[in-house]
Amino acid sequence: MPLNNETHILPSRGAAASRCTAFGLPSKMIAVILCTVALSLPGCDTGSPDILHHTGTTMGTYYAIKVVKPLQDAHAGDTETKQLGHNIERILTQINAEMSTYRKDSALSRFNASTGTDWFPVPEDLYTVVTEALEISRLTDGAFDITVGPLVNLWGFGPAMDKSGNEAIDPVPGEAAALLPRTEDLRDAMARIGYGKISTRATPPALRKDDPRVYLDLSAIAKGFAVDKIAEYLEKKGFSSYLVDIGGELRAKGKNAAGTPWRVAIEKPTPDRRAIHRIVALDGHAVATSGDYRNFFEKAGKRYSHTIDPKTGQPVTHNLASVTVIGESAMRSDAMATAISVLGPETGYALAVRENMPVWLITKTEAGFSDRNTQAFTEFVVTE
Ligand code: ADP
Ligand code: MG
């Protein structure tokens, strides 16, 4: 499919996030995975006088923000440009300080470490994300569940694999099973999970655990939340044309510098080469893509995904290669992409149809890949 210069190429989900684990550094276990996205240091590039390009790293992945300046600001000075970039970084730093499980001092880590079952005051944004996560858990019959944290860590996709490379998990002796969690540890983790064990209170914002051992992981929703937060900030600053991309979770509004709608190209889920699969046009919508074809590890010929089915405690095993969800909220789209990845091609698709959600699924087949999308998705697809 031909691409014009204004098409934003969304790295296929596999390339985007693991690649470096969400909120942390790449873990030893998945270090074999190819990072195809260049991680750049925070920086502003005005490129053309009409567009501000700000890139950097956050939450263990990249971010890329494009803002089209209104005509009267087209030649705004360096100071304003730098200030905008600085404020964006501040927003991201703040979200990390509240929601990262890789930081022991984050509000979330303090809640996770708390051993009480009383209301625990938290920042408002953390309350918002947890409340939305619980709603999506109900909608997906528990396929999406932020209490899966202990399982994520046991399977080696969380901060239990620390920066020094020490596994906090205790590997079973024996070559084939090394690094795989022990059955008793999995059983113990299963007893700790369940979204019904968490309550939220709006004023003043607070969370409560029924079981002090509950441990939350917001990796599948916080990037989307951060995208929304930056989009809202840009709106408040009077910008009506922008594209915000954090690790492949993206939201775009208005028109690009060429005055045409933002177009986002999503890659084919092939681990070894890059090929454009679909282009979608977005104006006021978010797109999130979830996939495990690069974020996984292999042990004894078996593939283990970073997406965990809370009902089994195991990484998902179906043949869904990638799930793309479009919606108004990046937070919800991010979480729904993960939820549908858990539900699989049949149940996930049925849920998307029932909810009239624009969703596009790619499944692995013997011959390669096959596509399926809901009717609601077609209105976003660019055909040329
Ligand atoms: P993807 O877009 O491929 O779903 P994300 O980075 O959005 O990737 O989310 C994956 C992360 O979500 C995992 O690394 C893990 O931390 C967490 N996770 C895994 N399974 C679940 C689940 N069933 N519900 C909520 N979060 C999950
Ligand atoms: Mg997600």
CSV table of C-alpha atoms and ligand atoms in Angstrom, one decimal:
chain,number,residue,atom,x,y,z
A,1,MET,CA,0.0,0.0,0.0
A,2,PRO,CA,1.5,3.4,-0.9
A,3,LEU,CA,2.4,5.7,1.9
A,4,ASN,CA,2.6,9.4,1.7
A,5,ASN,CA,5.0,11.4,3.9
A,6,GLU,CA,2.3,12.4,6.3
A,7,THR,CA,1.4,8.8,7.3
A,8,HIS,CA,2.4,8.0,10.8
A,9,ILE,CA,3.8,4.5,10.9
A,10,LEU,CA,2.7,2.7,14.0
A,11,PRO,CA,5.2,0.1,14.9
A,12,SER,CA,3.4,-3.2,15.1
A,13,ARG,CA,2.5,-3.8,18.7
A,14,GLY,CA,5.1,-6.4,19.2
A,15,ALA,CA,7.8,-4.0,18.1
A,16,ALA,CA,6.5,-1.3,20.3
A,17,ALA,CA,6.3,-2.2,23.9
A,18,SER,CA,8.3,-5.2,24.9
A,19,ARG,CA,10.6,-4.8,23.2
A,20,CYS,CA,11.1,-3.1,26.5
A,21,THR,CA,8.6,-4.2,29.2
A,22,ALA,CA,6.0,-1.6,30.1
A,23,PHE,CA,7.3,0.6,32.9
A,24,GLY,CA,10.7,-1.1,33.2
A,25,LEU,CA,13.8,-2.0,31.4
A,26,PRO,CA,13.9,-5.0,29.1
A,27,SER,CA,13.9,-8.1,31.2
A,28,LYS,CA,16.6,-10.7,30.7
A,29,MET,CA,13.9,-13.2,29.7
A,30,ILE,CA,12.8,-11.2,26.7
A,31,ALA,CA,16.0,-9.6,25.8
A,32,VAL,CA,16.2,-11.8,22.8
A,33,ILE,CA,13.4,-9.9,21.2
A,34,LEU,CA,14.3,-7.5,18.5
A,35,CYS,CA,13.6,-3.8,19.4
A,36,THR,CA,12.8,-2.3,16.0
A,37,VAL,CA,11.9,1.1,17.4
A,38,ALA,CA,14.8,3.4,17.9
A,39,LEU,CA,14.6,4.8,21.4
A,40,SER,CA,15.6,8.4,21.3
A,41,LEU,CA,16.3,10.8,24.1
A,42,PRO,CA,13.7,13.4,24.8
A,43,GLY,CA,14.0,16.1,22.2
A,44,CYS,CA,12.1,18.6,20.2
A,45,ASP,CA,12.4,18.9,16.5
A,46,THR,CA,10.5,21.7,14.9
A,47,GLY,CA,11.0,20.0,11.4
A,48,SER,CA,8.8,22.2,9.4
A,49,PRO,CA,7.9,25.6,11.0
A,50,ASP,CA,4.3,24.3,11.4
A,51,ILE,CA,4.9,21.2,13.3
A,52,LEU,CA,6.4,20.4,16.7
A,53,HIS,CA,7.8,16.9,17.0
A,54,HIS,CA,8.7,15.8,20.5
A,55,THR,CA,10.1,12.3,21.2
A,56,GLY,CA,11.6,10.4,24.1
A,57,THR,CA,11.2,7.4,26.3
A,58,THR,CA,8.7,6.6,29.0
A,59,MET,CA,7.2,3.6,30.7
A,60,GLY,CA,9.9,1.3,29.1
A,61,THR,CA,8.9,2.4,25.6
A,62,TYR,CA,9.1,5.3,23.2
A,63,TYR,CA,6.8,8.3,22.8
A,64,ALA,CA,6.4,10.5,19.7
A,65,ILE,CA,4.2,13.6,19.8
A,66,LYS,CA,3.4,15.7,16.8
A,67,VAL,CA,1.6,19.0,17.3
A,68,VAL,CA,0.6,21.3,14.4
A,69,LYS,CA,0.9,24.9,15.4
A,70,PRO,CA,-2.0,27.2,14.6
A,71,LEU,CA,-1.0,29.7,11.9
A,72,GLN,CA,-0.5,32.6,14.2
A,73,ASP,CA,2.0,30.5,16.2
A,74,ALA,CA,3.8,29.0,13.3
A,75,HIS,CA,6.9,30.9,14.1
A,76,ALA,CA,6.6,30.7,17.8
A,77,GLY,CA,10.0,30.9,19.4
A,78,ASP,CA,12.2,28.1,20.7
A,79,THR,CA,11.1,29.0,24.3
A,80,GLU,CA,7.5,28.1,23.7
A,81,THR,CA,8.5,25.0,21.9
A,82,LYS,CA,10.8,23.9,24.7
A,83,GLN,CA,8.2,24.8,27.3
A,84,LEU,CA,5.6,22.5,25.6
A,85,GLY,CA,8.1,19.6,25.5
A,86,HIS,CA,9.1,20.2,29.1
A,87,ASN,CA,5.4,20.2,30.2
A,88,ILE,CA,4.8,16.9,28.3
A,89,GLU,CA,7.7,15.3,30.1
A,90,ARG,CA,6.4,16.5,33.4
A,91,ILE,CA,3.1,14.9,32.8
A,92,LEU,CA,4.8,11.6,31.9
A,93,THR,CA,7.1,11.7,34.9
A,94,GLN,CA,4.1,12.3,37.1
A,95,ILE,CA,2.2,9.3,35.7
A,96,ASN,CA,5.3,7.1,36.2
A,97,ALA,CA,5.6,8.4,39.8
A,98,GLU,CA,2.1,7.4,40.5
A,99,MET,CA,1.6,4.2,38.5
A,100,SER,CA,4.9,2.4,37.9
A,101,THR,CA,5.4,-0.9,39.6
A,102,TYR,CA,9.1,-0.6,38.8
A,103,ARG,CA,9.4,2.3,41.3
A,104,LYS,CA,9.1,1.3,44.9
A,105,ASP,CA,8.2,4.8,45.8
A,106,SER,CA,5.3,5.2,43.3
A,107,ALA,CA,1.8,5.6,44.8
A,108,LEU,CA,0.8,2.2,43.2
A,109,SER,CA,3.9,0.4,44.7
A,110,ARG,CA,3.1,1.8,48.1
A,111,PHE,CA,-0.5,0.6,47.8
A,112,ASN,CA,0.7,-2.8,46.6
A,113,ALA,CA,3.1,-3.0,49.5
A,114,SER,CA,0.5,-2.0,52.1
A,115,THR,CA,-0.7,-4.8,54.3
A,116,GLY,CA,-3.9,-3.2,55.5
A,117,THR,CA,-7.5,-3.5,54.2
A,118,ASP,CA,-8.6,0.1,55.0
A,119,TRP,CA,-9.1,2.8,52.4
A,120,PHE,CA,-5.7,3.9,51.1
A,121,PRO,CA,-5.6,7.5,49.7
A,122,VAL,CA,-4.2,7.7,46.2
A,123,PRO,CA,-3.8,10.5,43.6
A,124,GLU,CA,-6.9,11.2,41.5
A,125,ASP,CA,-5.4,9.9,38.3
A,126,LEU,CA,-4.5,6.6,39.9
A,127,TYR,CA,-8.1,6.3,41.1
A,128,THR,CA,-9.4,7.1,37.6
A,129,VAL,CA,-7.2,4.4,35.9
A,130,VAL,CA,-8.1,1.7,38.5
A,131,THR,CA,-11.8,2.6,38.3
A,132,GLU,CA,-11.8,2.3,34.5
A,133,ALA,CA,-9.8,-1.0,34.7
A,134,LEU,CA,-12.5,-2.5,37.0
A,135,GLU,CA,-15.2,-1.4,34.6
A,136,ILE,CA,-13.4,-3.2,31.8
A,137,SER,CA,-13.0,-6.3,33.9
A,138,ARG,CA,-16.7,-6.4,34.4
A,139,LEU,CA,-17.3,-5.8,30.7
A,140,THR,CA,-14.9,-8.6,29.7
A,141,ASP,CA,-15.9,-11.1,32.4
A,142,GLY,CA,-12.6,-10.8,34.1
A,143,ALA,CA,-10.4,-11.3,31.0
A,144,PHE,CA,-8.9,-7.9,31.8
A,145,ASP,CA,-7.7,-7.9,35.3
A,146,ILE,CA,-5.1,-5.6,36.9
A,147,THR,CA,-4.8,-7.9,39.9
A,148,VAL,CA,-2.9,-10.4,37.6
A,149,GLY,CA,0.4,-8.6,38.7
A,150,PRO,CA,1.7,-11.6,40.8
A,151,LEU,CA,1.2,-13.9,37.8
A,152,VAL,CA,2.8,-11.4,35.4
A,153,ASN,CA,5.8,-11.3,37.7
A,154,LEU,CA,6.0,-15.0,38.1
A,155,TRP,CA,6.1,-15.5,34.4
A,156,GLY,CA,9.0,-13.0,34.2
A,157,PHE,CA,7.2,-10.1,32.6
A,158,GLY,CA,7.2,-7.7,35.5
A,159,PRO,CA,9.6,-6.1,38.0
A,160,ALA,CA,10.3,-9.4,39.7
A,161,MET,CA,13.0,-9.7,37.1
A,162,ASP,CA,15.0,-6.9,38.5
A,163,LYS,CA,17.5,-4.6,36.8
A,164,SER,CA,20.5,-6.7,37.9
A,165,GLY,CA,19.0,-9.7,36.2
A,166,ASN,CA,18.2,-11.5,39.4
A,167,GLU,CA,15.0,-13.5,39.2
A,168,ALA,CA,12.9,-13.0,42.2
A,169,ILE,CA,11.1,-16.2,41.3
A,170,ASP,CA,12.6,-19.5,42.4
A,171,PRO,CA,13.2,-21.6,39.3
A,172,VAL,CA,12.4,-25.3,39.4
A,173,PRO,CA,15.6,-27.3,39.2
A,174,GLY,CA,16.2,-28.8,35.7
A,175,GLU,CA,17.2,-27.4,32.5
A,176,ALA,CA,13.8,-27.5,30.6
A,177,ALA,CA,11.9,-25.9,33.4
A,178,ALA,CA,14.4,-23.3,34.4
A,179,LEU,CA,12.8,-19.9,34.6
A,180,LEU,CA,9.3,-21.3,34.5
A,181,PRO,CA,7.2,-20.7,37.6
A,182,ARG,CA,6.6,-23.5,40.0
A,183,THR,CA,3.1,-25.0,40.3
A,184,GLU,CA,2.8,-24.1,43.9
A,185,ASP,CA,3.8,-20.5,43.3
A,186,LEU,CA,1.2,-20.3,40.5
A,187,ARG,CA,-1.4,-21.7,42.8
A,188,ASP,CA,-0.5,-19.2,45.5
A,189,ALA,CA,-0.6,-16.3,43.0
A,190,MET,CA,-4.0,-17.5,41.7
A,191,ALA,CA,-5.4,-17.2,45.3
A,192,ARG,CA,-4.3,-13.6,45.4
A,193,ILE,CA,-5.9,-12.4,42.2
A,194,GLY,CA,-9.5,-11.3,41.3
A,195,TYR,CA,-10.7,-7.8,40.4
A,196,GLY,CA,-13.6,-8.2,42.9
A,197,LYS,CA,-11.0,-7.9,45.7
A,198,ILE,CA,-10.5,-4.1,44.9
A,199,SER,CA,-12.8,-1.2,45.7
A,200,THR,CA,-12.5,2.4,44.7
A,201,ARG,CA,-13.7,5.6,46.4
A,202,ALA,CA,-14.0,8.9,44.5
A,203,THR,CA,-13.9,11.5,47.3
A,204,PRO,CA,-11.3,11.7,48.6
A,205,PRO,CA,-9.8,9.3,46.0
A,206,ALA,CA,-8.8,6.0,47.6
A,207,LEU,CA,-8.4,2.3,46.9
A,208,ARG,CA,-9.1,-0.6,49.2
A,209,LYS,CA,-8.0,-4.3,49.1
A,210,ASP,CA,-10.1,-7.1,50.5
A,211,ASP,CA,-7.0,-9.2,50.7
A,212,PRO,CA,-3.8,-7.5,51.8
A,213,ARG,CA,-1.8,-9.6,49.3
A,214,VAL,CA,-3.5,-8.0,46.3
A,215,TYR,CA,-1.0,-6.5,43.9
A,216,LEU,CA,-2.0,-4.3,40.9
A,217,ASP,CA,-0.3,-4.0,37.5
A,218,LEU,CA,-1.4,-1.2,35.3
A,219,SER,CA,0.9,-1.9,32.3
A,220,ALA,CA,-2.0,-2.7,30.0
A,221,ILE,CA,-3.9,0.5,30.6
A,222,ALA,CA,-1.5,3.2,31.9
A,223,LYS,CA,0.1,4.0,28.5
A,224,GLY,CA,-3.4,4.7,27.1
A,225,PHE,CA,-4.2,6.9,30.0
A,226,ALA,CA,-1.0,8.9,29.5
A,227,VAL,CA,-1.9,9.4,25.8
A,228,ASP,CA,-5.3,10.8,26.9
A,229,LYS,CA,-3.7,13.0,29.5
A,230,ILE,CA,-1.3,14.5,27.0
A,231,ALA,CA,-4.1,15.0,24.4
A,232,GLU,CA,-6.1,16.8,27.1
A,233,TYR,CA,-3.2,19.0,27.9
A,234,LEU,CA,-2.7,19.9,24.3
A,235,GLU,CA,-6.4,20.8,23.9
A,236,LYS,CA,-6.2,23.0,27.0
A,237,LYS,CA,-3.3,24.8,25.5
A,238,GLY,CA,-5.4,25.5,22.4
A,239,PHE,CA,-4.0,23.0,20.0
A,240,SER,CA,-6.6,21.3,17.9
A,241,SER,CA,-4.3,19.2,15.6
A,242,TYR,CA,-2.0,16.7,17.2
A,243,LEU,CA,-0.9,13.1,17.3
A,244,VAL,CA,0.2,11.4,20.5
A,245,ASP,CA,1.9,8.0,20.3
A,246,ILE,CA,3.2,6.2,23.4
A,247,GLY,CA,4.6,2.7,22.6
A,248,GLY,CA,2.0,2.2,19.9
A,249,GLU,CA,-1.1,3.4,21.8
A,250,LEU,CA,-2.1,6.5,19.9
A,251,ARG,CA,-4.6,9.3,19.7
A,252,ALA,CA,-4.9,11.9,16.9
A,253,LYS,CA,-7.1,14.9,16.2
A,254,GLY,CA,-7.5,17.5,13.5
A,255,LYS,CA,-5.3,17.6,10.5
A,256,ASN,CA,-1.6,17.0,9.9
A,257,ALA,CA,0.8,19.7,8.6
A,258,ALA,CA,-0.3,19.0,5.0
A,259,GLY,CA,-3.9,19.8,6.0
A,260,THR,CA,-5.1,16.2,5.5
A,261,PRO,CA,-6.5,13.8,8.2
A,262,TRP,CA,-3.9,11.9,10.3
A,263,ARG,CA,-3.2,8.6,8.8
A,264,VAL,CA,-1.8,5.8,10.8
A,265,ALA,CA,-0.2,2.7,9.2
A,266,ILE,CA,-0.3,-0.5,11.2
A,267,GLU,CA,2.3,-3.2,10.3
A,268,LYS,CA,1.8,-6.8,9.6
A,269,PRO,CA,2.6,-8.9,12.6
A,270,THR,CA,5.7,-10.5,11.1
A,271,PRO,CA,8.7,-10.7,13.5
A,272,ASP,CA,11.4,-10.5,10.9
A,273,ARG,CA,10.3,-7.9,8.4
A,274,ARG,CA,8.3,-4.7,8.2
A,275,ALA,CA,5.3,-4.5,6.0
A,276,ILE,CA,2.3,-2.2,6.0
A,277,HIS,CA,-1.0,-4.0,6.5
A,278,ARG,CA,-3.7,-1.3,6.9
A,279,ILE,CA,-3.9,2.4,7.1
A,280,VAL,CA,-6.5,4.1,9.3
A,281,ALA,CA,-7.5,7.8,9.3
A,282,LEU,CA,-8.2,9.2,12.8
A,283,ASP,CA,-9.7,12.5,13.9
A,284,GLY,CA,-10.6,12.6,17.5
A,285,HIS,CA,-10.0,8.8,18.0
A,286,ALA,CA,-7.5,6.6,19.6
A,287,VAL,CA,-6.0,3.3,18.3
A,288,ALA,CA,-4.4,0.7,20.4
A,289,THR,CA,-2.8,-2.5,19.1
A,290,SER,CA,-2.0,-5.6,21.3
A,291,GLY,CA,0.0,-8.5,20.1
A,292,ASP,CA,2.4,-11.1,21.4
A,293,TYR,CA,4.3,-12.1,18.4
A,294,ARG,CA,7.4,-10.3,19.5
A,295,ASN,CA,6.8,-9.9,23.3
A,296,PHE,CA,7.2,-13.5,24.4
A,297,PHE,CA,9.9,-15.9,25.4
A,298,GLU,CA,10.4,-19.4,24.3
A,299,LYS,CA,11.4,-22.3,26.5
A,300,ALA,CA,11.8,-25.9,25.4
A,301,GLY,CA,10.1,-25.1,22.1
A,302,LYS,CA,7.1,-23.5,23.7
A,303,ARG,CA,6.1,-19.9,23.3
A,304,TYR,CA,5.0,-17.9,26.4
A,305,SER,CA,3.1,-14.6,25.8
A,306,HIS,CA,3.1,-11.6,28.2
A,307,THR,CA,-0.7,-11.7,28.1
A,308,ILE,CA,-2.0,-13.8,31.0
A,309,ASP,CA,-5.4,-15.4,31.1
A,310,PRO,CA,-6.5,-14.7,34.7
A,311,LYS,CA,-8.8,-17.8,34.6
A,312,THR,CA,-5.9,-20.2,34.1
A,313,GLY,CA,-3.0,-18.3,35.4
A,314,GLN,CA,-1.1,-19.1,32.2
A,315,PRO,CA,0.0,-17.0,29.2
A,316,VAL,CA,-2.6,-17.1,26.5
A,317,THR,CA,-2.1,-19.9,23.9
A,318,HIS,CA,-4.5,-19.1,21.1
A,319,ASN,CA,-3.5,-18.1,17.6
A,320,LEU,CA,-4.4,-14.4,17.8
A,321,ALA,CA,-1.4,-12.5,16.5
A,322,SER,CA,-2.7,-8.9,16.9
A,323,VAL,CA,-5.7,-7.0,18.0
A,324,THR,CA,-6.3,-3.4,17.0
A,325,VAL,CA,-9.0,-1.4,18.8
A,326,ILE,CA,-10.2,2.1,17.9
A,327,GLY,CA,-12.2,4.2,20.4
A,328,GLU,CA,-12.6,7.7,21.7
A,329,SER,CA,-10.4,7.0,24.7
A,330,ALA,CA,-6.9,5.7,24.4
A,331,MET,CA,-7.1,4.3,27.9
A,332,ARG,CA,-10.1,2.2,27.1
A,333,SER,CA,-8.8,1.1,23.7
A,334,ASP,CA,-5.5,0.1,25.3
A,335,ALA,CA,-7.2,-2.1,27.9
A,336,MET,CA,-9.7,-3.5,25.4
A,337,ALA,CA,-6.9,-4.6,23.1
A,338,THR,CA,-5.4,-6.6,25.9
A,339,ALA,CA,-8.8,-7.9,27.0
A,340,ILE,CA,-9.6,-9.2,23.5
A,341,SER,CA,-6.1,-10.7,23.3
A,342,VAL,CA,-7.0,-12.8,26.4
A,343,LEU,CA,-10.5,-13.7,25.1
A,344,GLY,CA,-9.1,-14.9,21.8
A,345,PRO,CA,-10.4,-14.7,18.2
A,346,GLU,CA,-13.9,-16.1,18.7
A,347,THR,CA,-15.1,-14.7,22.1
A,348,GLY,CA,-13.1,-11.5,21.6
A,349,TYR,CA,-14.7,-10.9,18.2
A,350,ALA,CA,-18.1,-11.6,19.6
A,351,LEU,CA,-17.6,-9.1,22.4
A,352,ALA,CA,-16.5,-6.4,19.9
A,353,VAL,CA,-19.5,-7.0,17.7
A,354,ARG,CA,-21.8,-6.9,20.8
A,355,GLU,CA,-20.3,-3.6,21.9
A,356,ASN,CA,-20.2,-2.2,18.4
A,357,MET,CA,-16.5,-1.6,18.8
A,358,PRO,CA,-14.2,-0.9,15.8
A,359,VAL,CA,-11.8,-3.9,16.1
A,360,TRP,CA,-9.5,-5.7,13.7
A,361,LEU,CA,-8.0,-9.1,14.5
A,362,ILE,CA,-5.2,-10.9,12.8
A,363,THR,CA,-4.9,-14.6,13.5
A,364,LYS,CA,-2.0,-17.0,12.6
A,365,THR,CA,-2.9,-19.7,10.2
A,366,GLU,CA,-0.9,-22.4,8.5
A,367,ALA,CA,-0.7,-20.4,5.4
A,368,GLY,CA,0.3,-17.1,7.2
A,369,PHE,CA,-2.2,-14.7,8.6
A,370,SER,CA,-5.9,-14.1,8.2
A,371,ASP,CA,-7.8,-10.9,9.0
A,372,ARG,CA,-11.2,-10.2,10.4
A,373,ASN,CA,-12.7,-6.9,11.4
A,374,THR,CA,-16.0,-5.6,12.8
A,375,GLN,CA,-18.3,-3.5,10.7
A,376,ALA,CA,-17.5,-0.5,12.9
A,377,PHE,CA,-13.9,-0.7,12.0
A,378,THR,CA,-14.4,-0.2,8.2
A,379,GLU,CA,-15.3,3.5,8.5
A,380,PHE,CA,-11.7,4.2,9.7
A,381,VAL,CA,-9.9,2.2,7.0
A,382,VAL,CA,-8.2,4.2,4.2
A,383,THR,CA,-8.6,2.5,0.8
A,384,GLU,CA,-6.6,3.8,-2.1
B,1,ADP,P1,-0.5,-5.4,24.8
B,1,ADP,O1,-0.8,-4.2,24.1
B,1,ADP,O2,0.2,-6.4,24.0
B,1,ADP,O3,-1.6,-5.9,25.5
B,1,ADP,P2,0.4,-3.9,27.0
B,1,ADP,O4,1.7,-3.4,27.3
B,1,ADP,O5,-0.8,-3.0,26.7
B,1,ADP,O6,0.6,-4.9,25.8
B,1,ADP,O7,-0.1,-4.9,28.1
B,1,ADP,C1,0.5,-6.1,28.5
B,1,ADP,C2,0.9,-6.1,29.9
B,1,ADP,O8,-0.3,-6.1,30.7
B,1,ADP,C3,1.6,-7.3,30.4
B,1,ADP,O9,3.0,-7.2,30.2
B,1,ADP,C4,1.2,-7.4,31.8
B,1,ADP,O10,2.0,-6.5,32.6
B,1,ADP,C5,-0.2,-6.9,31.8
B,1,ADP,N1,-1.2,-8.0,31.7
B,1,ADP,C6,-1.0,-9.3,31.2
B,1,ADP,N2,-2.2,-9.9,31.2
B,1,ADP,C7,-3.1,-9.1,31.7
B,1,ADP,C8,-4.6,-9.2,31.9
B,1,ADP,N3,-5.2,-10.3,31.6
B,1,ADP,N4,-5.2,-8.1,32.3
B,1,ADP,C9,-4.6,-6.9,32.6
B,1,ADP,N5,-3.2,-6.8,32.4
B,1,ADP,C10,-2.5,-7.8,31.9
B,2,MG,MG,-2.8,-2.8,26.3
